[in-house]
N, CA and C atoms as an extended XYZ file, in Angstrom:
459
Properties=species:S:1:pos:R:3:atomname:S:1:resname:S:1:resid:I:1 pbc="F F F"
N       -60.319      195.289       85.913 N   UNK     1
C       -60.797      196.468       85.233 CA  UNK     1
C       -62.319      196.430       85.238 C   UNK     1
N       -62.877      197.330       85.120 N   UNK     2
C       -64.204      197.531       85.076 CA  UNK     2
C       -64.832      198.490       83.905 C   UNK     2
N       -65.437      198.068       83.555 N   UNK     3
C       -66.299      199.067       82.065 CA  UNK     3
C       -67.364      199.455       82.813 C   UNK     3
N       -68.018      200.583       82.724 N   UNK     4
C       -69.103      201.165       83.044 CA  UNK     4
C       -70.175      201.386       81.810 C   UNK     4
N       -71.127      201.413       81.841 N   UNK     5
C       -72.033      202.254       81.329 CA  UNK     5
C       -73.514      201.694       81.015 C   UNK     5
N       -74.737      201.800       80.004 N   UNK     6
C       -76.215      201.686       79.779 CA  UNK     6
C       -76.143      200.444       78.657 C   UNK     6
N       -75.342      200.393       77.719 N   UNK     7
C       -76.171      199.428       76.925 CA  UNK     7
C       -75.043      198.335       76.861 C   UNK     7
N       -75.719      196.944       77.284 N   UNK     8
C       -75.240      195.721       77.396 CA  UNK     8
C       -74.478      195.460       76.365 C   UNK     8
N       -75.048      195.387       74.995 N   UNK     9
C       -74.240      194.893       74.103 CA  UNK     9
C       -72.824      195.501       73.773 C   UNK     9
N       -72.930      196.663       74.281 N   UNK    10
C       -71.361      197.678       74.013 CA  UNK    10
C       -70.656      197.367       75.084 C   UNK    10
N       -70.843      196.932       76.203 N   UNK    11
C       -69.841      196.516       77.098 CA  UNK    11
C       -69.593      195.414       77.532 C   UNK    11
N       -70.593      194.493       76.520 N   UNK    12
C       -70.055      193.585       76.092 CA  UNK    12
C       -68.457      193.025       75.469 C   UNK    12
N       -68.666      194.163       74.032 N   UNK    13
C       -67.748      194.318       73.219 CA  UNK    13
C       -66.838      194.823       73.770 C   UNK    13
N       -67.010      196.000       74.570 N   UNK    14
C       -65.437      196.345       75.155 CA  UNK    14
C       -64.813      195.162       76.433 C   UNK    14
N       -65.488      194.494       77.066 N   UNK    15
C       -65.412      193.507       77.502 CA  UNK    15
C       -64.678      192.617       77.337 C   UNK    15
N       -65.201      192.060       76.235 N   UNK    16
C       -64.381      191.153       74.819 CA  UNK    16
C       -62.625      191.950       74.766 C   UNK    16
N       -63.242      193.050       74.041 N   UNK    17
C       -61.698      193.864       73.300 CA  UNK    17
C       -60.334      193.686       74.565 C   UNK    17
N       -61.158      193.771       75.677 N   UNK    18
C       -60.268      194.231       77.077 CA  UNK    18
C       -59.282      192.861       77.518 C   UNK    18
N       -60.040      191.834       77.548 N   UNK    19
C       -59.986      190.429       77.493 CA  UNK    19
C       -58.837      189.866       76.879 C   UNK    19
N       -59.020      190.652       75.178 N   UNK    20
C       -58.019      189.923       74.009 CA  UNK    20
C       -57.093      190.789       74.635 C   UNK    20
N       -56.913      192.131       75.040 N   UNK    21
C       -55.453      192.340       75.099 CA  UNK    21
C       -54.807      192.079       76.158 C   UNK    21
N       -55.298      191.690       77.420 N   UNK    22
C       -54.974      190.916       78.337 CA  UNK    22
C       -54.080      189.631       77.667 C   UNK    22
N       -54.858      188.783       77.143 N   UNK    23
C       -54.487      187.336       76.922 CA  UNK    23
C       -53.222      187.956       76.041 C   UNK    23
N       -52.985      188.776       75.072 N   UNK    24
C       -51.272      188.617       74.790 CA  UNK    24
C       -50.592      189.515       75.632 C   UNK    24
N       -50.977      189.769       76.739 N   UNK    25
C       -49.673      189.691       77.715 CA  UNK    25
C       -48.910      188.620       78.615 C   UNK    25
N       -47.763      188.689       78.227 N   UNK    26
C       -46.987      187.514       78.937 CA  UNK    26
C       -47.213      187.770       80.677 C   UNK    26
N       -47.450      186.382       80.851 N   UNK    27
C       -47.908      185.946       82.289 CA  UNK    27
C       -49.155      185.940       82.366 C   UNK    27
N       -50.166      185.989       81.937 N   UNK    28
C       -51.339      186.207       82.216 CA  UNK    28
C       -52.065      184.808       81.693 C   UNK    28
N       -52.458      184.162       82.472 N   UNK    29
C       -52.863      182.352       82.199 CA  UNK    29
C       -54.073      182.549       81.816 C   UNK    29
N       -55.025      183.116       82.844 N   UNK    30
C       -56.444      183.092       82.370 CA  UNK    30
C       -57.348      184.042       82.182 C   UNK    30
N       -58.447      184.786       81.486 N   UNK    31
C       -59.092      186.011       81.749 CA  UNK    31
C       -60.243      185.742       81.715 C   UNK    31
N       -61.068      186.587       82.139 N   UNK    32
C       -62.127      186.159       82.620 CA  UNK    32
C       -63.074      187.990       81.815 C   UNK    32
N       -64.609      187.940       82.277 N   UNK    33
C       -65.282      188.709       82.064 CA  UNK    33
C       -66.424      188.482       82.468 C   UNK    33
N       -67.488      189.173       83.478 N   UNK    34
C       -68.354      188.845       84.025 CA  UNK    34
C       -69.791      189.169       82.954 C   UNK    34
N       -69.917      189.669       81.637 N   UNK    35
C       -71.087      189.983       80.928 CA  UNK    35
C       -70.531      189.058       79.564 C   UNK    35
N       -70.623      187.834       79.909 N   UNK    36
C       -70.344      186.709       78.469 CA  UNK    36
C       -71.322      186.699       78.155 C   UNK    36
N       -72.030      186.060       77.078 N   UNK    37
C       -73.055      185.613       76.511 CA  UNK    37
C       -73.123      184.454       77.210 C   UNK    37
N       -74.696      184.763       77.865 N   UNK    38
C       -75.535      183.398       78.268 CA  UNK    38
C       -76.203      182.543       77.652 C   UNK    38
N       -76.673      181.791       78.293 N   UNK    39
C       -77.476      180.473       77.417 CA  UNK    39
C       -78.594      181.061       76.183 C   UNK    39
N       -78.344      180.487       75.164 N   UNK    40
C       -78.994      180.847       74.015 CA  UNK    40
C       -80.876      181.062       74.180 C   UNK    40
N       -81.250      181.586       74.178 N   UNK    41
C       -82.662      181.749       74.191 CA  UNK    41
C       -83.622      181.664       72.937 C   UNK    41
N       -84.343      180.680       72.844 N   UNK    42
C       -85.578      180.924       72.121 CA  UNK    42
C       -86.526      182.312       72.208 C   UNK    42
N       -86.796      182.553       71.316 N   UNK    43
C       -87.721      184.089       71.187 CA  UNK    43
C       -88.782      184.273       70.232 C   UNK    43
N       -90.102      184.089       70.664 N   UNK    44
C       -91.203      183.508       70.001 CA  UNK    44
C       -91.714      184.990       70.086 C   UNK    44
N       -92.230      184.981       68.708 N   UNK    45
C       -92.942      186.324       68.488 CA  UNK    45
C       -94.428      186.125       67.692 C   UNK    45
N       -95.525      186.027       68.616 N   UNK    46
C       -96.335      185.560       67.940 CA  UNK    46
C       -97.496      186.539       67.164 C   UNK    46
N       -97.775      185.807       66.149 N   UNK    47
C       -98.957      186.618       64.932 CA  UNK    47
C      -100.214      186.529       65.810 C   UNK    47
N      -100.754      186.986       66.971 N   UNK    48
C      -101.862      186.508       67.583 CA  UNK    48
C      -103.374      186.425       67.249 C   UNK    48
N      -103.398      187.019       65.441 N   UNK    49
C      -104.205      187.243       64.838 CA  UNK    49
C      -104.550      185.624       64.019 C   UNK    49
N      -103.352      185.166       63.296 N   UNK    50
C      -103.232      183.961       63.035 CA  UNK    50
C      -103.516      182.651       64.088 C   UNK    50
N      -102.807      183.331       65.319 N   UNK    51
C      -103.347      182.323       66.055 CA  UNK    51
C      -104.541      181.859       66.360 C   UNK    51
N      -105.325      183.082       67.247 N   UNK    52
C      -106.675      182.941       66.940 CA  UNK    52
C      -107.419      182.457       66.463 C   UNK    52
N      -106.978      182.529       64.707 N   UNK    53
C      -107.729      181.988       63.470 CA  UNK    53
C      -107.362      180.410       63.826 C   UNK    53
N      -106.304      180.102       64.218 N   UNK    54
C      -106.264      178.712       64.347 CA  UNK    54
C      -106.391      178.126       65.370 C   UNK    54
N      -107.381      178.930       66.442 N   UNK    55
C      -107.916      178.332       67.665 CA  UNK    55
C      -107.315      178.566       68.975 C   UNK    55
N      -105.794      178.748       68.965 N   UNK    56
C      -105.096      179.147       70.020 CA  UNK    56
C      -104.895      180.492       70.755 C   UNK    56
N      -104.386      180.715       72.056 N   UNK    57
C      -104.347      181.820       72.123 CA  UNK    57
C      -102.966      181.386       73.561 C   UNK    57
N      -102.438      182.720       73.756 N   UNK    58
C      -101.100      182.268       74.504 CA  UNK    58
C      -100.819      181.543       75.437 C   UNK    58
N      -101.974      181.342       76.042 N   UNK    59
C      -101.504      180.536       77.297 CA  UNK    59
C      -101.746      178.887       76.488 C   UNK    59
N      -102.459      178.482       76.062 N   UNK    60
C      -102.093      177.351       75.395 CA  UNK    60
C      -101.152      177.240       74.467 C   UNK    60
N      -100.446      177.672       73.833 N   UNK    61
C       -99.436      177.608       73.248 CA  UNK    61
C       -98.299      177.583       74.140 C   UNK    61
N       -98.012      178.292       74.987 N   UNK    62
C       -97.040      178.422       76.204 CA  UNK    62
C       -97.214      176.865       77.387 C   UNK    62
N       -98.387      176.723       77.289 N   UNK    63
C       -98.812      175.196       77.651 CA  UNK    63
C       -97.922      173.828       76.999 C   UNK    63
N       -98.482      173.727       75.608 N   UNK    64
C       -98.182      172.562       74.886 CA  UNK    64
C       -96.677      172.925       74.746 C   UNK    64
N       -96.095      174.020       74.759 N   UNK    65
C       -94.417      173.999       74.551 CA  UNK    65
C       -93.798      173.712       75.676 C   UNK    65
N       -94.087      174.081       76.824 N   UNK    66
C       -93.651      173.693       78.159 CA  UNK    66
C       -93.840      172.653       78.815 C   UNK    66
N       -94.697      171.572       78.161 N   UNK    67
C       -94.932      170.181       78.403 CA  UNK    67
C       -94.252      169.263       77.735 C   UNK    67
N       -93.972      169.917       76.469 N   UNK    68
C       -93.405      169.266       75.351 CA  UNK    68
C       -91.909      169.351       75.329 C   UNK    68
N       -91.188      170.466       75.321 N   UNK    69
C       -89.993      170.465       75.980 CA  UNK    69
C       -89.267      170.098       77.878 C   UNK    69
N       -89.797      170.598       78.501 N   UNK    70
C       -89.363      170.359       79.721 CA  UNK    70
C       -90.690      169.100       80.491 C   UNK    70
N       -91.406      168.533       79.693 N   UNK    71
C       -92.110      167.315       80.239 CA  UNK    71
C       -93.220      167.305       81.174 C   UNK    71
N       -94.104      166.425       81.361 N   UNK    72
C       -94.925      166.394       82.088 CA  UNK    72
C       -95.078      165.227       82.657 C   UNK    72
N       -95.700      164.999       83.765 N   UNK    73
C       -95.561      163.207       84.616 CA  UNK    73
C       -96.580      162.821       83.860 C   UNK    73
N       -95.591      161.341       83.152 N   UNK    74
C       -96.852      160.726       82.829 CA  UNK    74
C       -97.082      159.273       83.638 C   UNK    74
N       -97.499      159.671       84.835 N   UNK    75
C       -97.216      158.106       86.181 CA  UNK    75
C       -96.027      158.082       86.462 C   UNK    75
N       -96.032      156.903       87.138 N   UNK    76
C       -94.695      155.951       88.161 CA  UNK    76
C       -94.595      154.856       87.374 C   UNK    76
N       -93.220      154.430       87.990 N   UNK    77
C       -92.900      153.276       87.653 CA  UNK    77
C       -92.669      152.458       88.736 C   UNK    77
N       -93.030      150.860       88.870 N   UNK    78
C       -92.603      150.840       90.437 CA  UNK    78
C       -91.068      149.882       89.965 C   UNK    78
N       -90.267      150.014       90.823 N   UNK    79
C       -88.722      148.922       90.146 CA  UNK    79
C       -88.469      148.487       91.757 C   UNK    79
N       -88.645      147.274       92.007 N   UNK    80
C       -88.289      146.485       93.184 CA  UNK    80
C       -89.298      147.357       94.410 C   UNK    80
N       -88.775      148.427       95.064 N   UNK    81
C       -89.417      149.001       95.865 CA  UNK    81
C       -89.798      150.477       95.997 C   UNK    81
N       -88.469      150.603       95.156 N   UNK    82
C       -89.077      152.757       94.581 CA  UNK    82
C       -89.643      152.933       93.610 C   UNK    82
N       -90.635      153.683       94.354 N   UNK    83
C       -91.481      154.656       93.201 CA  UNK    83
C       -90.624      155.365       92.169 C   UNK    83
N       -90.906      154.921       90.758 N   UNK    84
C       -89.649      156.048       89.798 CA  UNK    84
C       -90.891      157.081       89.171 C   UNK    84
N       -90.697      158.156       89.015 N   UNK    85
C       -91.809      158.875       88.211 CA  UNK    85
C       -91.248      159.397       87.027 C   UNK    85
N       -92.121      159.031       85.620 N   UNK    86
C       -91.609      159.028       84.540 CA  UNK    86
C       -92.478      160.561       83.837 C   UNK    86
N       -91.421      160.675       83.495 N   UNK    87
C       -91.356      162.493       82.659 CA  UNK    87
C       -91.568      161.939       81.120 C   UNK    87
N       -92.529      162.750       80.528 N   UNK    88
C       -92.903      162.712       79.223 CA  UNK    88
C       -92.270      163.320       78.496 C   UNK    88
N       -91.614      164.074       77.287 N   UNK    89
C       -91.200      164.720       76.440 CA  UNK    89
C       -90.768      164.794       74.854 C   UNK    89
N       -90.238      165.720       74.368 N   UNK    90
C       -89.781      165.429       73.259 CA  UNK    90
C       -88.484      164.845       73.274 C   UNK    90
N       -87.940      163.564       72.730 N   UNK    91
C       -86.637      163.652       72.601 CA  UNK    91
C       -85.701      164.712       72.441 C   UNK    91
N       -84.537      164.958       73.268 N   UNK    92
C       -83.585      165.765       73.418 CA  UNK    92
C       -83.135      166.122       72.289 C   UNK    92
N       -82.761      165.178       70.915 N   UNK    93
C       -82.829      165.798       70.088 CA  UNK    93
C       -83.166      167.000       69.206 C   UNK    93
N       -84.718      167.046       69.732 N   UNK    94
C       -85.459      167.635       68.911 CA  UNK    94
C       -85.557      168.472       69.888 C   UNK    94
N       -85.568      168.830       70.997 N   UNK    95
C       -86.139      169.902       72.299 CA  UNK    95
C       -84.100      170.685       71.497 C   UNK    95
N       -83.055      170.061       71.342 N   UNK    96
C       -82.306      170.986       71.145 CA  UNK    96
C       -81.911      171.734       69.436 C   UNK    96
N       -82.560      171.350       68.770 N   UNK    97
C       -82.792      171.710       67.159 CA  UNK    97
C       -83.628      172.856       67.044 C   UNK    97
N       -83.101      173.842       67.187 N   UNK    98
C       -83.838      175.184       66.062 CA  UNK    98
C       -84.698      174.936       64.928 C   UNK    98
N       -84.351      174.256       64.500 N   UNK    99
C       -84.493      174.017       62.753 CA  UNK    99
C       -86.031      172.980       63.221 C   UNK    99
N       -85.899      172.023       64.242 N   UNK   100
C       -87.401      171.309       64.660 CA  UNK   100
C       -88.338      171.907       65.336 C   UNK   100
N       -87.811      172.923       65.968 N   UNK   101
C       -89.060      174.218       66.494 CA  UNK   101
C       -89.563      174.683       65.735 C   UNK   101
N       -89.113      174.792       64.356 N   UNK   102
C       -89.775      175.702       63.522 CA  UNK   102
C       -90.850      174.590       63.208 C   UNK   102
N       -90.925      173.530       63.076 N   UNK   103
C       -91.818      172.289       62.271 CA  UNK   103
C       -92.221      172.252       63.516 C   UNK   103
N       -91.796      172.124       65.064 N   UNK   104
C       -93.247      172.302       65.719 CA  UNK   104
C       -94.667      171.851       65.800 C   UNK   104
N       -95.198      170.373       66.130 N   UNK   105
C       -96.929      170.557       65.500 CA  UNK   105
C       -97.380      170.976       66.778 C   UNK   105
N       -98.190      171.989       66.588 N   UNK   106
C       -98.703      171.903       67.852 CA  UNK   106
C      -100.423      171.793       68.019 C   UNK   106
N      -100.460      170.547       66.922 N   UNK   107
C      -101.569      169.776       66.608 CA  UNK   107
C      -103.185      170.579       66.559 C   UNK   107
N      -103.875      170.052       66.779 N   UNK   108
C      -105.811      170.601       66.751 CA  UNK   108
C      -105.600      171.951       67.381 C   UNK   108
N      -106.749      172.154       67.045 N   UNK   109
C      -107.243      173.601       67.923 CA  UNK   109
C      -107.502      173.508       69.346 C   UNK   109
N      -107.396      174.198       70.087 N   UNK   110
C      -107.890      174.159       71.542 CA  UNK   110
C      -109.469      174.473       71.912 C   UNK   110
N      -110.370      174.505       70.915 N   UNK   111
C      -111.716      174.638       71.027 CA  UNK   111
C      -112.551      173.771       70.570 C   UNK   111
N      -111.853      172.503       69.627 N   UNK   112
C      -112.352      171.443       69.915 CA  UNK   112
C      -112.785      171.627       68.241 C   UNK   112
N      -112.519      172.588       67.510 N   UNK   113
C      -113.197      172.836       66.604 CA  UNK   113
C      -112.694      171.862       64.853 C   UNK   113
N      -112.783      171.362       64.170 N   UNK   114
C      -112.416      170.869       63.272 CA  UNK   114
C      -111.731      171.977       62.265 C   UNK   114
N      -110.699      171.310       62.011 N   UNK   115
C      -109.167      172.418       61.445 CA  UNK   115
C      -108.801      171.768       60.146 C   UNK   115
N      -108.486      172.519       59.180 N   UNK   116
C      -108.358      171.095       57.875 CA  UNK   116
C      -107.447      170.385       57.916 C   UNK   116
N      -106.169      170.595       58.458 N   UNK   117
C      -105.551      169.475       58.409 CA  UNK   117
C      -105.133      168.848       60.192 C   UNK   117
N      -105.080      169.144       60.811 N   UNK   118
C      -104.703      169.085       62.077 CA  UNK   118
C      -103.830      169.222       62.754 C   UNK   118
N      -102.561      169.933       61.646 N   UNK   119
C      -101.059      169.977       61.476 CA  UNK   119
C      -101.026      171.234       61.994 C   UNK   119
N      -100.714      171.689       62.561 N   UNK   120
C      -100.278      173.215       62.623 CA  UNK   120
C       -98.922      173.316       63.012 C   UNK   120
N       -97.616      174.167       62.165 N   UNK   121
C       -96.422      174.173       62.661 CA  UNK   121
C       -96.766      175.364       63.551 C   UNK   121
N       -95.479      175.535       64.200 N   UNK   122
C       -95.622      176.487       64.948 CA  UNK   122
C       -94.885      177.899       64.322 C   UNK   122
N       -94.087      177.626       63.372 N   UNK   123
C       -94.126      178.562       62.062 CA  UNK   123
C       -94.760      179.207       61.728 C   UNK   123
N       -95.974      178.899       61.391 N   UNK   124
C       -97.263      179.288       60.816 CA  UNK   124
C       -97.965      180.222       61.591 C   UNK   124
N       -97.957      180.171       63.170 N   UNK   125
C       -98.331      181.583       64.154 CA  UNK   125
C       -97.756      182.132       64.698 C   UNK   125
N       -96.326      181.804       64.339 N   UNK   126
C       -95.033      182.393       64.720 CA  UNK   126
C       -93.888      182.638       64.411 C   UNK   126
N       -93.123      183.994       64.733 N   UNK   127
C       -91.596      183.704       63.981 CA  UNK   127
C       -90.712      183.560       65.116 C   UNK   127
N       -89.632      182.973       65.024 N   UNK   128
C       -88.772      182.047       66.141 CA  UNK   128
C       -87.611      182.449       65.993 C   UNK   128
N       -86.931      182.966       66.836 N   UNK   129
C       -85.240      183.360       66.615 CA  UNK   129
C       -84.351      183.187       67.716 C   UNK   129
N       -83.207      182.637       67.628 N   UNK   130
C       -82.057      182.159       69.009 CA  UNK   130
C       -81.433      183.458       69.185 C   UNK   130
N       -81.489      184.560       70.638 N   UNK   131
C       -80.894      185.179       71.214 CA  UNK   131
C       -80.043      184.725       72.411 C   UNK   131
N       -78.899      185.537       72.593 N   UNK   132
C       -78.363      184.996       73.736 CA  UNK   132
C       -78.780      186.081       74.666 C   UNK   132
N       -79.023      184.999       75.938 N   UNK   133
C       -79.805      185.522       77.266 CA  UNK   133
C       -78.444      185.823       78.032 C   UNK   133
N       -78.471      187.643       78.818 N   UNK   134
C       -77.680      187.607       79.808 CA  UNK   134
C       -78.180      187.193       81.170 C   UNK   134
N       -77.504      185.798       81.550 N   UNK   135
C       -78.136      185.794       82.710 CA  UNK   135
C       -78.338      186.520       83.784 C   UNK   135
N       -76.571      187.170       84.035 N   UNK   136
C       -76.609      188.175       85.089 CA  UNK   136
C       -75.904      189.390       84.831 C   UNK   136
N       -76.596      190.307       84.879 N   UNK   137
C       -75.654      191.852       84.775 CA  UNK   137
C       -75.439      192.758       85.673 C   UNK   137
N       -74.026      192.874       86.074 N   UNK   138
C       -74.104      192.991       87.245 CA  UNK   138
C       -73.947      194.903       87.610 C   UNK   138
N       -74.323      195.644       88.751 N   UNK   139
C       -74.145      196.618       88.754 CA  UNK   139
C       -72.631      197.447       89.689 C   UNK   139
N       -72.385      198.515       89.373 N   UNK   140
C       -71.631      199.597       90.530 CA  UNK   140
C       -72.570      200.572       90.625 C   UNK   140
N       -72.753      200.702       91.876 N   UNK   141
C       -73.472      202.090       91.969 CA  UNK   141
C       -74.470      202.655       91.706 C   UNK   141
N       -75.221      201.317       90.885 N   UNK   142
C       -76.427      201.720       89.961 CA  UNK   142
C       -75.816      201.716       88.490 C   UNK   142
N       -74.991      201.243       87.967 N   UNK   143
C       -74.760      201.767       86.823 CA  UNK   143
C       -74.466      200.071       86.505 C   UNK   143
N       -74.797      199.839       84.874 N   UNK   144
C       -74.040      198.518       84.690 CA  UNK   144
C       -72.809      198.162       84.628 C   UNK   144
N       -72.330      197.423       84.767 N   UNK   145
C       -70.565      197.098       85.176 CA  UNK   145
C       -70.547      195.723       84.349 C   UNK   145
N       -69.278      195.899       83.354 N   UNK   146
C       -68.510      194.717       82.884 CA  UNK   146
C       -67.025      194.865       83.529 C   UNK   146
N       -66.721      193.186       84.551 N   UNK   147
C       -65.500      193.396       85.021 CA  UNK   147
C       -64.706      192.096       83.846 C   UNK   147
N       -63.888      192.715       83.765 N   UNK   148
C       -62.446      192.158       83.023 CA  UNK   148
C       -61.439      191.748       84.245 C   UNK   148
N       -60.994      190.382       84.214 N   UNK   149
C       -59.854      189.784       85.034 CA  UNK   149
C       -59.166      188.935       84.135 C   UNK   149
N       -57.658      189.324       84.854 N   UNK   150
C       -57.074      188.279       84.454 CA  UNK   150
C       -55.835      187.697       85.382 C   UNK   150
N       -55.553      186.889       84.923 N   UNK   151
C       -55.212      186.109       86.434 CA  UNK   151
C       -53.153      185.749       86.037 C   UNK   151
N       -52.369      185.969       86.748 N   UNK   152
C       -51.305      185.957       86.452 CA  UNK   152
C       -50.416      185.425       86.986 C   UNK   152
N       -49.410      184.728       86.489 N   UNK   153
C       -48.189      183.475       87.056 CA  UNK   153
C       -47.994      184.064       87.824 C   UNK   153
């Protein structure tokens, strides 16, 4: 089956709805739907006025988070005869905690300037919220398309 139409989140839902009544029909093992909810997304909305005031501005902030979560080389290692190259980061823990993004330091100012405490959450120039990302949406014709399958003994 196929759903047609403009806004993702509604054919989403009919998506969903189409899905459940599939699954209580007898014979039908598995169902499927091509517009699921994708990987959860971080969504930083920043006060750029605050930021400012506290020295930063986006591309350094987009800097220290992208080093800090997905790592940066910090050297090699040598082990018998291969070169190993070692990635810096936050523990996985904390790169997967919502609740530790918000506490965030994303330390001094970037101008070198003296800050009173040196703490800065990332709270404080920003508000932070988990959306789910569609990775892929797919089209007919130009139009968006949710396909519904289901697969049968």
């Amino acid at each position: 089956m196929r759903v047609l139409g403009p806004d993702i989140a509604r054919l989403r839902e009919l998506g969903d709805e189409l899905r459940q009544v599939l699954v209580s029909i007898p014979g039908v093992t598995h169902t499927r739907v091509t517009m699921e909810g994708g990987q959860p997304k971080l969504m930083l909305d920043l006060d750029e006025e605050s930021a400012r005031l506290a020295g930063f501005d986006n591309t350094s902030i987009a800097t220290r988070l992208r080093s800090n979560l997905e790592g940066r080389s910090g050297g090699s290692l040598l082990q018998s005869t291969e070169d190993l190259p070692v990635r810096v980061r936050l523990r996985e823990d904390l790169r997967d905690d919502v609740g530790a993004m918000h506490s965030f330091d994303l330390g001094g100012n970037t101008r070198g300037e003296a800050s009173g405490s040196g703490h800065i959450p990332l709270d404080a120039i920003a508000d932070l919220r988990l959306v789910a990302d569609t990775a892929n949406i797919p089209h007919r014709d130009g139009v968006r398309c949710n396909h519904v399958r289901g697969m049968l003994v």
